[in-house]
Amino acid sequence: MDLQNELNKAGGFKNLELLAKQVVEGFVAGMHKSPFHGFSAEFAEHKIYNQGESTRHIDWKLFAKTDKLFTKRYDDETNLRCHLIVDNSSSMHYPELKQYNIDALNKIAFSVLASASLMHILKKQRDAVGLSIYSDQYDFYAPEKGSERHHQMLLYQLNNVLIKKPEARKTETYTYLHQIAEKIHRRSLIFFFTDMFQTETEEGELFNALRHLKYNKHEVVLFHVFDKEKEERFDFDNAPKRFVDVETGDHINLYADRIKENYETAIQAYFNRIRLKCQQYHINYVEADINKDFNNILTTYMIARQNFM
């Protein structure tokens, strides 16, 4: 059996690594001047030269541009560890798509491409990255490493999330966040992609699990992934529709306009509670609307990295 042909027929990203590279390069090209030290189009990591240090690694080209002395950082000098967490429950596969590209993304595809883009930067920065994927079970775990082989394996696992769509798989964020927190022993920068929709767990337990991630002085960023048009504004036409819970199979027939106001009030209240709890637990909350580009994701990474280091 030709594995590549099978993967292409399955409908994942044709070349996730190349697409992530294009996302990052487009982001960098759009920056007129980065305010962040050590962030350039080549992602060469630099640090300010201190008098008395060896001049061997001074970047003279950068000196010519900035009139300041910087030295290049190498593999053995970087110590950033990053762990990506992706919610792979059935609700993350909304809206249902047959093919994925930069202009056609659902919540899980957005999370996969955003994660791959962060991995591309981390690879260029020579940092270690790990990955956890969960739904109603702990689908995948890999500790933080920085090798090329490890990078390719994580890309494969991310793309595989799109190929093997889960059917009626409930979200058990509470259970698996606790398990993930127990696995990450060394201080790390954690990026968590989820729509924060739960089927089984009470809110209090969910937020306690989020707080668990803060143990060991981890820096945690929660990317709240959702379709703002449909899931927050409930922007549907007023023809009669059947709304189906993709995780439980429960459904209801109704006219969208008749419940739009009540729905918006309830969802806004829930989203506000999430923001408040994140603020309370010192978790960086970031809205990630799948209808927008990835600039907010990558800018958040840059700020979080600088604060973390």
mmCIF file of C-alpha atoms in Angstrom:
data_model
loop_
_atom_site.group_PDB
_atom_site.id
_atom_site.type_symbol
_atom_site.label_atom_id
_atom_site.label_comp_id
_atom_site.label_asym_id
_atom_site.label_seq_id
_atom_site.Cartn_x
_atom_site.Cartn_y
_atom_site.Cartn_z
ATOM 1 C CA MET A 1 0.000 0.000 0.000
ATOM 2 C CA ASP A 2 1.308 3.476 -0.929
ATOM 3 C CA LEU A 3 1.182 5.296 2.413
ATOM 4 C CA GLN A 4 1.589 8.766 0.891
ATOM 5 C CA ASN A 5 -1.362 8.259 -1.460
ATOM 6 C CA GLU A 6 -3.477 7.016 1.435
ATOM 7 C CA LEU A 7 -2.588 10.109 3.466
ATOM 8 C CA ASN A 8 -3.402 12.417 0.561
ATOM 9 C CA LYS A 9 -6.801 10.772 0.105
ATOM 10 C CA ALA A 10 -7.472 11.094 3.815
ATOM 11 C CA GLY A 11 -7.527 14.878 3.630
ATOM 12 C CA GLY A 12 -4.915 16.185 6.055
ATOM 13 C CA PHE A 13 -2.599 19.070 5.169
ATOM 14 C CA LYS A 14 -0.605 18.142 2.071
ATOM 15 C CA ASN A 15 2.605 19.633 3.492
ATOM 16 C CA LEU A 16 2.149 20.867 7.058
ATOM 17 C CA GLU A 17 5.807 21.817 7.505
ATOM 18 C CA LEU A 18 5.867 23.999 4.385
ATOM 19 C CA LEU A 19 2.565 25.640 5.297
ATOM 20 C CA ALA A 20 3.826 26.436 8.805
ATOM 21 C CA LYS A 21 6.980 27.941 7.318
ATOM 22 C CA GLN A 22 4.873 30.152 5.033
ATOM 23 C CA VAL A 23 2.727 31.309 7.971
ATOM 24 C CA VAL A 24 5.803 32.303 9.963
ATOM 25 C CA GLU A 25 7.576 33.972 7.039
ATOM 26 C CA GLY A 26 4.430 35.951 6.231
ATOM 27 C CA PHE A 27 4.218 37.092 9.823
ATOM 28 C CA VAL A 28 7.860 38.180 9.884
ATOM 29 C CA ALA A 29 7.542 39.989 6.557
ATOM 30 C CA GLY A 30 4.649 41.965 7.995
ATOM 31 C CA MET A 31 6.712 43.282 10.886
ATOM 32 C CA HIS A 32 8.379 46.588 9.999
ATOM 33 C CA LYS A 33 10.628 46.448 13.034
ATOM 34 C CA SER A 34 10.557 43.829 15.720
ATOM 35 C CA PRO A 35 10.720 45.208 19.272
ATOM 36 C CA PHE A 36 11.930 41.814 20.482
ATOM 37 C CA HIS A 37 15.625 41.068 20.899
ATOM 38 C CA GLY A 38 16.754 37.946 19.121
ATOM 39 C CA PHE A 39 13.867 37.789 16.647
ATOM 40 C CA SER A 40 14.686 38.281 12.987
ATOM 41 C CA ALA A 41 13.699 36.894 9.612
ATOM 42 C CA GLU A 42 16.292 34.155 10.077
ATOM 43 C CA PHE A 43 15.325 33.581 13.717
ATOM 44 C CA ALA A 44 18.970 33.728 14.754
ATOM 45 C CA GLU A 45 19.112 33.950 18.532
ATOM 46 C CA HIS A 46 21.306 36.767 19.838
ATOM 47 C CA LYS A 47 22.333 38.169 23.195
ATOM 48 C CA ILE A 48 23.966 41.482 24.043
ATOM 49 C CA TYR A 49 27.777 41.334 24.134
ATOM 50 C CA ASN A 50 29.240 41.912 27.587
ATOM 51 C CA GLN A 51 32.675 43.435 27.953
ATOM 52 C CA GLY A 52 35.303 40.807 28.699
ATOM 53 C CA GLU A 53 33.561 38.027 26.743
ATOM 54 C CA SER A 54 35.223 36.385 23.782
ATOM 55 C CA THR A 55 34.712 38.330 20.553
ATOM 56 C CA ARG A 56 34.682 35.106 18.562
ATOM 57 C CA HIS A 57 30.888 34.932 18.185
ATOM 58 C CA ILE A 58 30.106 38.627 17.648
ATOM 59 C CA ASP A 59 27.658 39.125 14.769
ATOM 60 C CA TRP A 60 29.472 41.826 12.792
ATOM 61 C CA LYS A 61 26.742 42.082 10.152
ATOM 62 C CA LEU A 62 24.231 42.929 12.863
ATOM 63 C CA PHE A 63 26.720 45.415 14.324
ATOM 64 C CA ALA A 64 26.903 47.182 10.943
ATOM 65 C CA LYS A 65 23.112 47.552 10.948
ATOM 66 C CA THR A 66 22.525 48.480 14.573
ATOM 67 C CA ASP A 67 25.871 49.850 15.799
ATOM 68 C CA LYS A 68 25.461 47.511 18.785
ATOM 69 C CA LEU A 69 27.392 44.384 19.689
ATOM 70 C CA PHE A 70 25.489 41.088 19.830
ATOM 71 C CA THR A 71 26.835 37.545 20.036
ATOM 72 C CA LYS A 72 25.187 34.521 18.449
ATOM 73 C CA ARG A 73 23.721 31.847 20.672
ATOM 74 C CA TYR A 74 24.315 28.192 19.888
ATOM 75 C CA ASP A 75 22.582 24.912 20.698
ATOM 76 C CA ASP A 76 24.239 24.326 24.050
ATOM 77 C CA GLU A 77 23.302 27.826 25.263
ATOM 78 C CA THR A 78 19.540 27.646 24.759
ATOM 79 C CA ASN A 79 17.446 26.276 27.587
ATOM 80 C CA LEU A 80 13.844 27.037 26.654
ATOM 81 C CA ARG A 81 11.497 24.097 26.931
ATOM 82 C CA CYS A 82 8.048 24.332 25.356
ATOM 83 C CA HIS A 83 5.105 21.926 25.575
ATOM 84 C CA LEU A 84 2.136 22.135 23.195
ATOM 85 C CA ILE A 85 -1.243 20.739 24.281
ATOM 86 C CA VAL A 86 -4.004 20.127 21.709
ATOM 87 C CA ASP A 87 -7.619 19.280 22.562
ATOM 88 C CA ASN A 88 -8.695 16.648 20.011
ATOM 89 C CA SER A 89 -12.292 16.088 21.157
ATOM 90 C CA SER A 90 -15.070 15.932 18.574
ATOM 91 C CA SER A 91 -16.155 19.522 19.206
ATOM 92 C CA MET A 92 -12.751 20.699 17.986
ATOM 93 C CA HIS A 93 -13.529 19.262 14.546
ATOM 94 C CA TYR A 94 -16.271 21.840 13.989
ATOM 95 C CA PRO A 95 -17.146 22.942 11.382
ATOM 96 C CA GLU A 96 -16.791 19.722 9.419
ATOM 97 C CA LEU A 97 -14.479 20.085 6.411
ATOM 98 C CA LYS A 98 -13.434 17.654 3.704
ATOM 99 C CA GLN A 99 -10.184 19.430 2.834
ATOM 100 C CA TYR A 100 -7.894 21.766 4.754
ATOM 101 C CA ASN A 101 -5.888 24.736 3.558
ATOM 102 C CA ILE A 102 -4.965 28.181 4.859
ATOM 103 C CA ASP A 103 -8.367 29.526 3.778
ATOM 104 C CA ALA A 104 -10.403 26.549 5.021
ATOM 105 C CA LEU A 105 -9.784 25.771 8.687
ATOM 106 C CA ASN A 106 -11.926 24.387 11.452
ATOM 107 C CA LYS A 107 -10.919 24.543 15.114
ATOM 108 C CA ILE A 108 -8.651 21.505 15.062
ATOM 109 C CA ALA A 109 -6.986 22.474 11.768
ATOM 110 C CA PHE A 110 -6.365 25.983 13.107
ATOM 111 C CA SER A 111 -4.803 24.493 16.248
ATOM 112 C CA VAL A 112 -2.659 22.064 14.252
ATOM 113 C CA LEU A 113 -1.311 24.728 11.909
ATOM 114 C CA ALA A 114 -0.751 27.186 14.774
ATOM 115 C CA SER A 115 1.152 24.478 16.686
ATOM 116 C CA ALA A 116 3.252 23.620 13.634
ATOM 117 C CA SER A 117 4.057 27.316 13.148
ATOM 118 C CA LEU A 118 5.199 27.633 16.763
ATOM 119 C CA MET A 119 7.284 24.497 16.284
ATOM 120 C CA HIS A 120 8.929 26.058 13.233
ATOM 121 C CA ILE A 121 10.039 29.045 15.298
ATOM 122 C CA LEU A 122 11.160 26.859 18.192
ATOM 123 C CA LYS A 123 13.201 24.741 15.802
ATOM 124 C CA LYS A 124 14.924 27.830 14.413
ATOM 125 C CA GLN A 125 15.560 29.045 17.951
ATOM 126 C CA ARG A 126 17.070 25.634 18.788
ATOM 127 C CA ASP A 127 14.599 25.082 21.606
ATOM 128 C CA ALA A 128 13.110 21.823 22.870
ATOM 129 C CA VAL A 129 9.433 21.131 22.198
ATOM 130 C CA GLY A 130 7.037 18.461 23.445
ATOM 131 C CA LEU A 131 3.451 17.620 22.518
ATOM 132 C CA SER A 132 0.311 16.259 24.198
ATOM 133 C CA ILE A 133 -2.921 15.413 22.353
ATOM 134 C CA TYR A 134 -6.038 14.317 24.230
ATOM 135 C CA SER A 135 -9.793 13.784 23.833
ATOM 136 C CA ASP A 136 -11.604 11.152 25.899
ATOM 137 C CA GLN A 137 -8.208 9.506 26.266
ATOM 138 C CA TYR A 138 -4.568 10.558 26.258
ATOM 139 C CA ASP A 139 -4.005 10.164 22.499
ATOM 140 C CA PHE A 140 -0.330 11.116 22.331
ATOM 141 C CA TYR A 141 2.533 12.344 24.471
ATOM 142 C CA ALA A 142 6.125 13.254 23.617
ATOM 143 C CA PRO A 143 8.588 14.953 25.999
ATOM 144 C CA GLU A 144 10.534 18.077 25.067
ATOM 145 C CA LYS A 145 13.361 17.456 22.595
ATOM 146 C CA GLY A 146 15.078 19.506 19.912
ATOM 147 C CA SER A 147 16.224 17.027 17.261
ATOM 148 C CA GLU A 148 15.108 17.081 13.626
ATOM 149 C CA ARG A 149 13.806 13.530 13.927
ATOM 150 C CA HIS A 150 11.685 14.553 16.909
ATOM 151 C CA HIS A 151 10.379 17.593 15.013
ATOM 152 C CA GLN A 152 9.283 15.455 12.054
ATOM 153 C CA MET A 153 7.595 12.955 14.364
ATOM 154 C CA LEU A 154 5.554 15.728 16.010
ATOM 155 C CA LEU A 155 4.504 17.097 12.621
ATOM 156 C CA TYR A 156 3.325 13.621 11.639
ATOM 157 C CA GLN A 157 1.300 13.302 14.835
ATOM 158 C CA LEU A 158 -0.282 16.724 14.371
ATOM 159 C CA ASN A 159 -1.303 15.975 10.789
ATOM 160 C CA ASN A 160 -2.600 12.582 11.876
ATOM 161 C CA VAL A 161 -5.107 14.362 14.123
ATOM 162 C CA LEU A 162 -6.829 15.667 10.977
ATOM 163 C CA ILE A 163 -6.708 12.336 9.173
ATOM 164 C CA LYS A 164 -8.181 10.295 12.018
ATOM 165 C CA LYS A 165 -11.220 12.349 12.943
ATOM 166 C CA PRO A 166 -12.687 11.210 16.292
ATOM 167 C CA GLU A 167 -16.351 10.257 16.280
ATOM 168 C CA ALA A 168 -18.466 11.156 19.327
ATOM 169 C CA ARG A 169 -15.419 11.566 21.546
ATOM 170 C CA LYS A 170 -16.173 13.593 24.629
ATOM 171 C CA THR A 171 -13.871 16.168 26.172
ATOM 172 C CA GLU A 172 -12.117 15.149 29.370
ATOM 173 C CA THR A 173 -9.840 18.142 29.770
ATOM 174 C CA TYR A 174 -9.893 17.892 33.561
ATOM 175 C CA THR A 175 -8.499 14.346 33.612
ATOM 176 C CA TYR A 176 -5.734 14.799 31.089
ATOM 177 C CA LEU A 177 -4.535 18.253 32.115
ATOM 178 C CA HIS A 178 -3.752 16.772 35.512
ATOM 179 C CA GLN A 179 -1.828 13.927 33.843
ATOM 180 C CA ILE A 180 0.046 16.318 31.558
ATOM 181 C CA ALA A 181 0.954 18.554 34.490
ATOM 182 C CA GLU A 182 2.421 15.539 36.291
ATOM 183 C CA LYS A 183 4.613 14.709 33.278
ATOM 184 C CA ILE A 184 6.174 18.161 32.812
ATOM 185 C CA HIS A 185 8.730 18.351 35.618
ATOM 186 C CA ARG A 186 11.155 20.998 34.371
ATOM 187 C CA ARG A 187 10.035 24.616 34.028
ATOM 188 C CA SER A 188 8.443 25.027 30.602
ATOM 189 C CA LEU A 189 6.488 27.398 28.403
ATOM 190 C CA ILE A 190 3.096 25.721 27.824
ATOM 191 C CA PHE A 191 0.723 26.532 24.949
ATOM 192 C CA PHE A 192 -2.745 25.005 25.257
ATOM 193 C CA PHE A 193 -5.205 24.921 22.313
ATOM 194 C CA THR A 194 -8.814 24.170 23.282
ATOM 195 C CA ASP A 195 -12.379 25.360 22.705
ATOM 196 C CA MET A 196 -13.078 24.958 26.466
ATOM 197 C CA PHE A 197 -16.288 23.042 25.780
ATOM 198 C CA GLN A 198 -16.922 20.274 28.314
ATOM 199 C CA THR A 199 -19.461 17.455 28.407
ATOM 200 C CA GLU A 200 -18.750 15.743 31.701
ATOM 201 C CA THR A 201 -16.720 17.896 34.060
ATOM 202 C CA GLU A 202 -17.907 20.675 36.325
ATOM 203 C CA GLU A 203 -16.370 24.099 35.743
ATOM 204 C CA GLY A 204 -14.627 24.162 39.110
ATOM 205 C CA GLU A 205 -12.741 20.948 38.370
ATOM 206 C CA LEU A 206 -11.781 22.208 34.930
ATOM 207 C CA PHE A 207 -10.293 25.406 36.340
ATOM 208 C CA ASN A 208 -8.479 23.450 39.059
ATOM 209 C CA ALA A 209 -6.861 21.404 36.300
ATOM 210 C CA LEU A 210 -5.752 24.615 34.601
ATOM 211 C CA ARG A 211 -4.242 25.782 37.851
ATOM 212 C CA HIS A 212 -2.344 22.485 38.133
ATOM 213 C CA LEU A 213 -0.473 23.436 34.931
ATOM 214 C CA LYS A 214 0.986 26.394 36.791
ATOM 215 C CA TYR A 215 2.917 24.103 39.146
ATOM 216 C CA ASN A 216 6.710 24.074 38.865
ATOM 217 C CA LYS A 217 6.645 27.712 37.737
ATOM 218 C CA HIS A 218 5.471 26.919 34.209
ATOM 219 C CA GLU A 219 4.350 29.821 32.025
ATOM 220 C CA VAL A 220 0.926 28.895 30.594
ATOM 221 C CA VAL A 221 -0.841 30.398 27.567
ATOM 222 C CA LEU A 222 -4.416 29.281 26.873
ATOM 223 C CA PHE A 223 -5.419 29.771 23.244
ATOM 224 C CA HIS A 224 -9.233 29.744 23.353
ATOM 225 C CA VAL A 225 -10.045 28.403 19.881
ATOM 226 C CA PHE A 226 -13.542 29.010 18.524
ATOM 227 C CA ASP A 227 -15.540 30.126 15.507
ATOM 228 C CA LYS A 228 -16.543 33.601 16.658
ATOM 229 C CA GLU A 229 -19.201 34.005 13.978
ATOM 230 C CA LYS A 230 -21.052 30.778 14.745
ATOM 231 C CA GLU A 231 -20.132 29.812 18.297
ATOM 232 C CA GLU A 232 -20.187 33.219 19.962
ATOM 233 C CA ARG A 233 -22.520 35.305 17.819
ATOM 234 C CA PHE A 234 -24.729 32.366 16.774
ATOM 235 C CA ASP A 235 -24.898 33.865 13.287
ATOM 236 C CA PHE A 236 -27.135 31.445 11.380
ATOM 237 C CA ASP A 237 -29.979 32.182 8.973
ATOM 238 C CA ASN A 238 -33.457 31.738 10.385
ATOM 239 C CA ALA A 239 -34.390 28.630 8.429
ATOM 240 C CA PRO A 240 -35.305 25.684 10.683
ATOM 241 C CA LYS A 241 -32.162 23.719 11.549
ATOM 242 C CA ARG A 242 -31.150 20.650 13.508
ATOM 243 C CA PHE A 243 -28.289 21.403 15.910
ATOM 244 C CA VAL A 244 -26.372 18.275 16.899
ATOM 245 C CA ASP A 245 -23.933 17.891 19.807
ATOM 246 C CA VAL A 246 -21.011 16.186 18.062
ATOM 247 C CA GLU A 247 -19.770 14.682 21.323
ATOM 248 C CA THR A 248 -22.999 13.212 22.717
ATOM 249 C CA GLY A 249 -25.202 12.925 19.613
ATOM 250 C CA ASP A 250 -27.996 14.902 21.311
ATOM 251 C CA HIS A 251 -29.885 17.204 18.959
ATOM 252 C CA ILE A 252 -32.549 19.884 18.895
ATOM 253 C CA ASN A 253 -34.618 21.373 16.063
ATOM 254 C CA LEU A 254 -35.173 25.118 16.184
ATOM 255 C CA TYR A 255 -35.096 28.519 14.504
ATOM 256 C CA ALA A 256 -31.786 30.203 15.338
ATOM 257 C CA ASP A 257 -33.260 33.692 15.766
ATOM 258 C CA ARG A 258 -35.589 32.510 18.534
ATOM 259 C CA ILE A 259 -32.751 31.632 20.898
ATOM 260 C CA LYS A 260 -29.968 33.879 19.579
ATOM 261 C CA GLU A 261 -30.246 36.480 22.350
ATOM 262 C CA ASN A 262 -30.353 33.934 25.186
ATOM 263 C CA TYR A 263 -27.525 31.939 23.618
ATOM 264 C CA GLU A 264 -25.281 34.995 23.283
ATOM 265 C CA THR A 265 -25.938 35.965 26.908
ATOM 266 C CA ALA A 266 -25.091 32.472 28.181
ATOM 267 C CA ILE A 267 -21.952 32.012 26.064
ATOM 268 C CA GLN A 268 -20.624 35.471 26.936
ATOM 269 C CA ALA A 269 -21.096 34.736 30.617
ATOM 270 C CA TYR A 270 -19.150 31.472 30.250
ATOM 271 C CA PHE A 271 -16.344 33.086 28.232
ATOM 272 C CA ASN A 272 -16.070 35.862 30.817
ATOM 273 C CA ARG A 273 -15.722 33.272 33.593
ATOM 274 C CA ILE A 274 -12.899 31.639 31.662
ATOM 275 C CA ARG A 275 -11.085 34.967 31.276
ATOM 276 C CA LEU A 276 -11.575 35.788 34.950
ATOM 277 C CA LYS A 277 -10.253 32.416 36.129
ATOM 278 C CA CYS A 278 -7.244 32.683 33.829
ATOM 279 C CA GLN A 279 -6.492 36.110 35.257
ATOM 280 C CA GLN A 280 -6.916 34.771 38.786
ATOM 281 C CA TYR A 281 -4.508 31.878 38.155
ATOM 282 C CA HIS A 282 -2.016 34.008 36.178
ATOM 283 C CA ILE A 283 -2.680 32.144 32.938
ATOM 284 C CA ASN A 284 -2.353 34.174 29.746
ATOM 285 C CA TYR A 285 -5.755 33.987 28.014
ATOM 286 C CA VAL A 286 -5.723 34.586 24.248
ATOM 287 C CA GLU A 287 -8.788 34.606 22.017
ATOM 288 C CA ALA A 288 -8.107 32.525 18.896
ATOM 289 C CA ASP A 289 -10.833 33.095 16.307
ATOM 290 C CA ILE A 290 -10.376 30.549 13.497
ATOM 291 C CA ASN A 291 -11.599 33.116 10.952
ATOM 292 C CA LYS A 292 -8.552 35.312 11.556
ATOM 293 C CA ASP A 293 -4.863 34.918 10.740
ATOM 294 C CA PHE A 294 -2.124 33.594 13.020
ATOM 295 C CA ASN A 295 -0.481 36.923 13.867
ATOM 296 C CA ASN A 296 -1.997 37.045 17.341
ATOM 297 C CA ILE A 297 -0.729 33.526 18.057
ATOM 298 C CA LEU A 298 2.835 34.284 16.977
ATOM 299 C CA THR A 299 2.943 37.694 18.672
ATOM 300 C CA THR A 300 1.790 36.048 21.897
ATOM 301 C CA TYR A 301 4.608 33.518 21.549
ATOM 302 C CA MET A 302 7.204 36.279 21.177
ATOM 303 C CA ILE A 303 5.983 38.124 24.271
ATOM 304 C CA ALA A 304 5.684 34.919 26.320
ATOM 305 C CA ARG A 305 9.175 33.812 25.301
ATOM 306 C CA GLN A 306 10.740 37.101 26.267
ATOM 307 C CA ASN A 307 8.976 37.103 29.645
ATOM 308 C CA PHE A 308 9.874 33.468 30.245
ATOM 309 C CA MET A 309 13.593 33.895 29.523
#
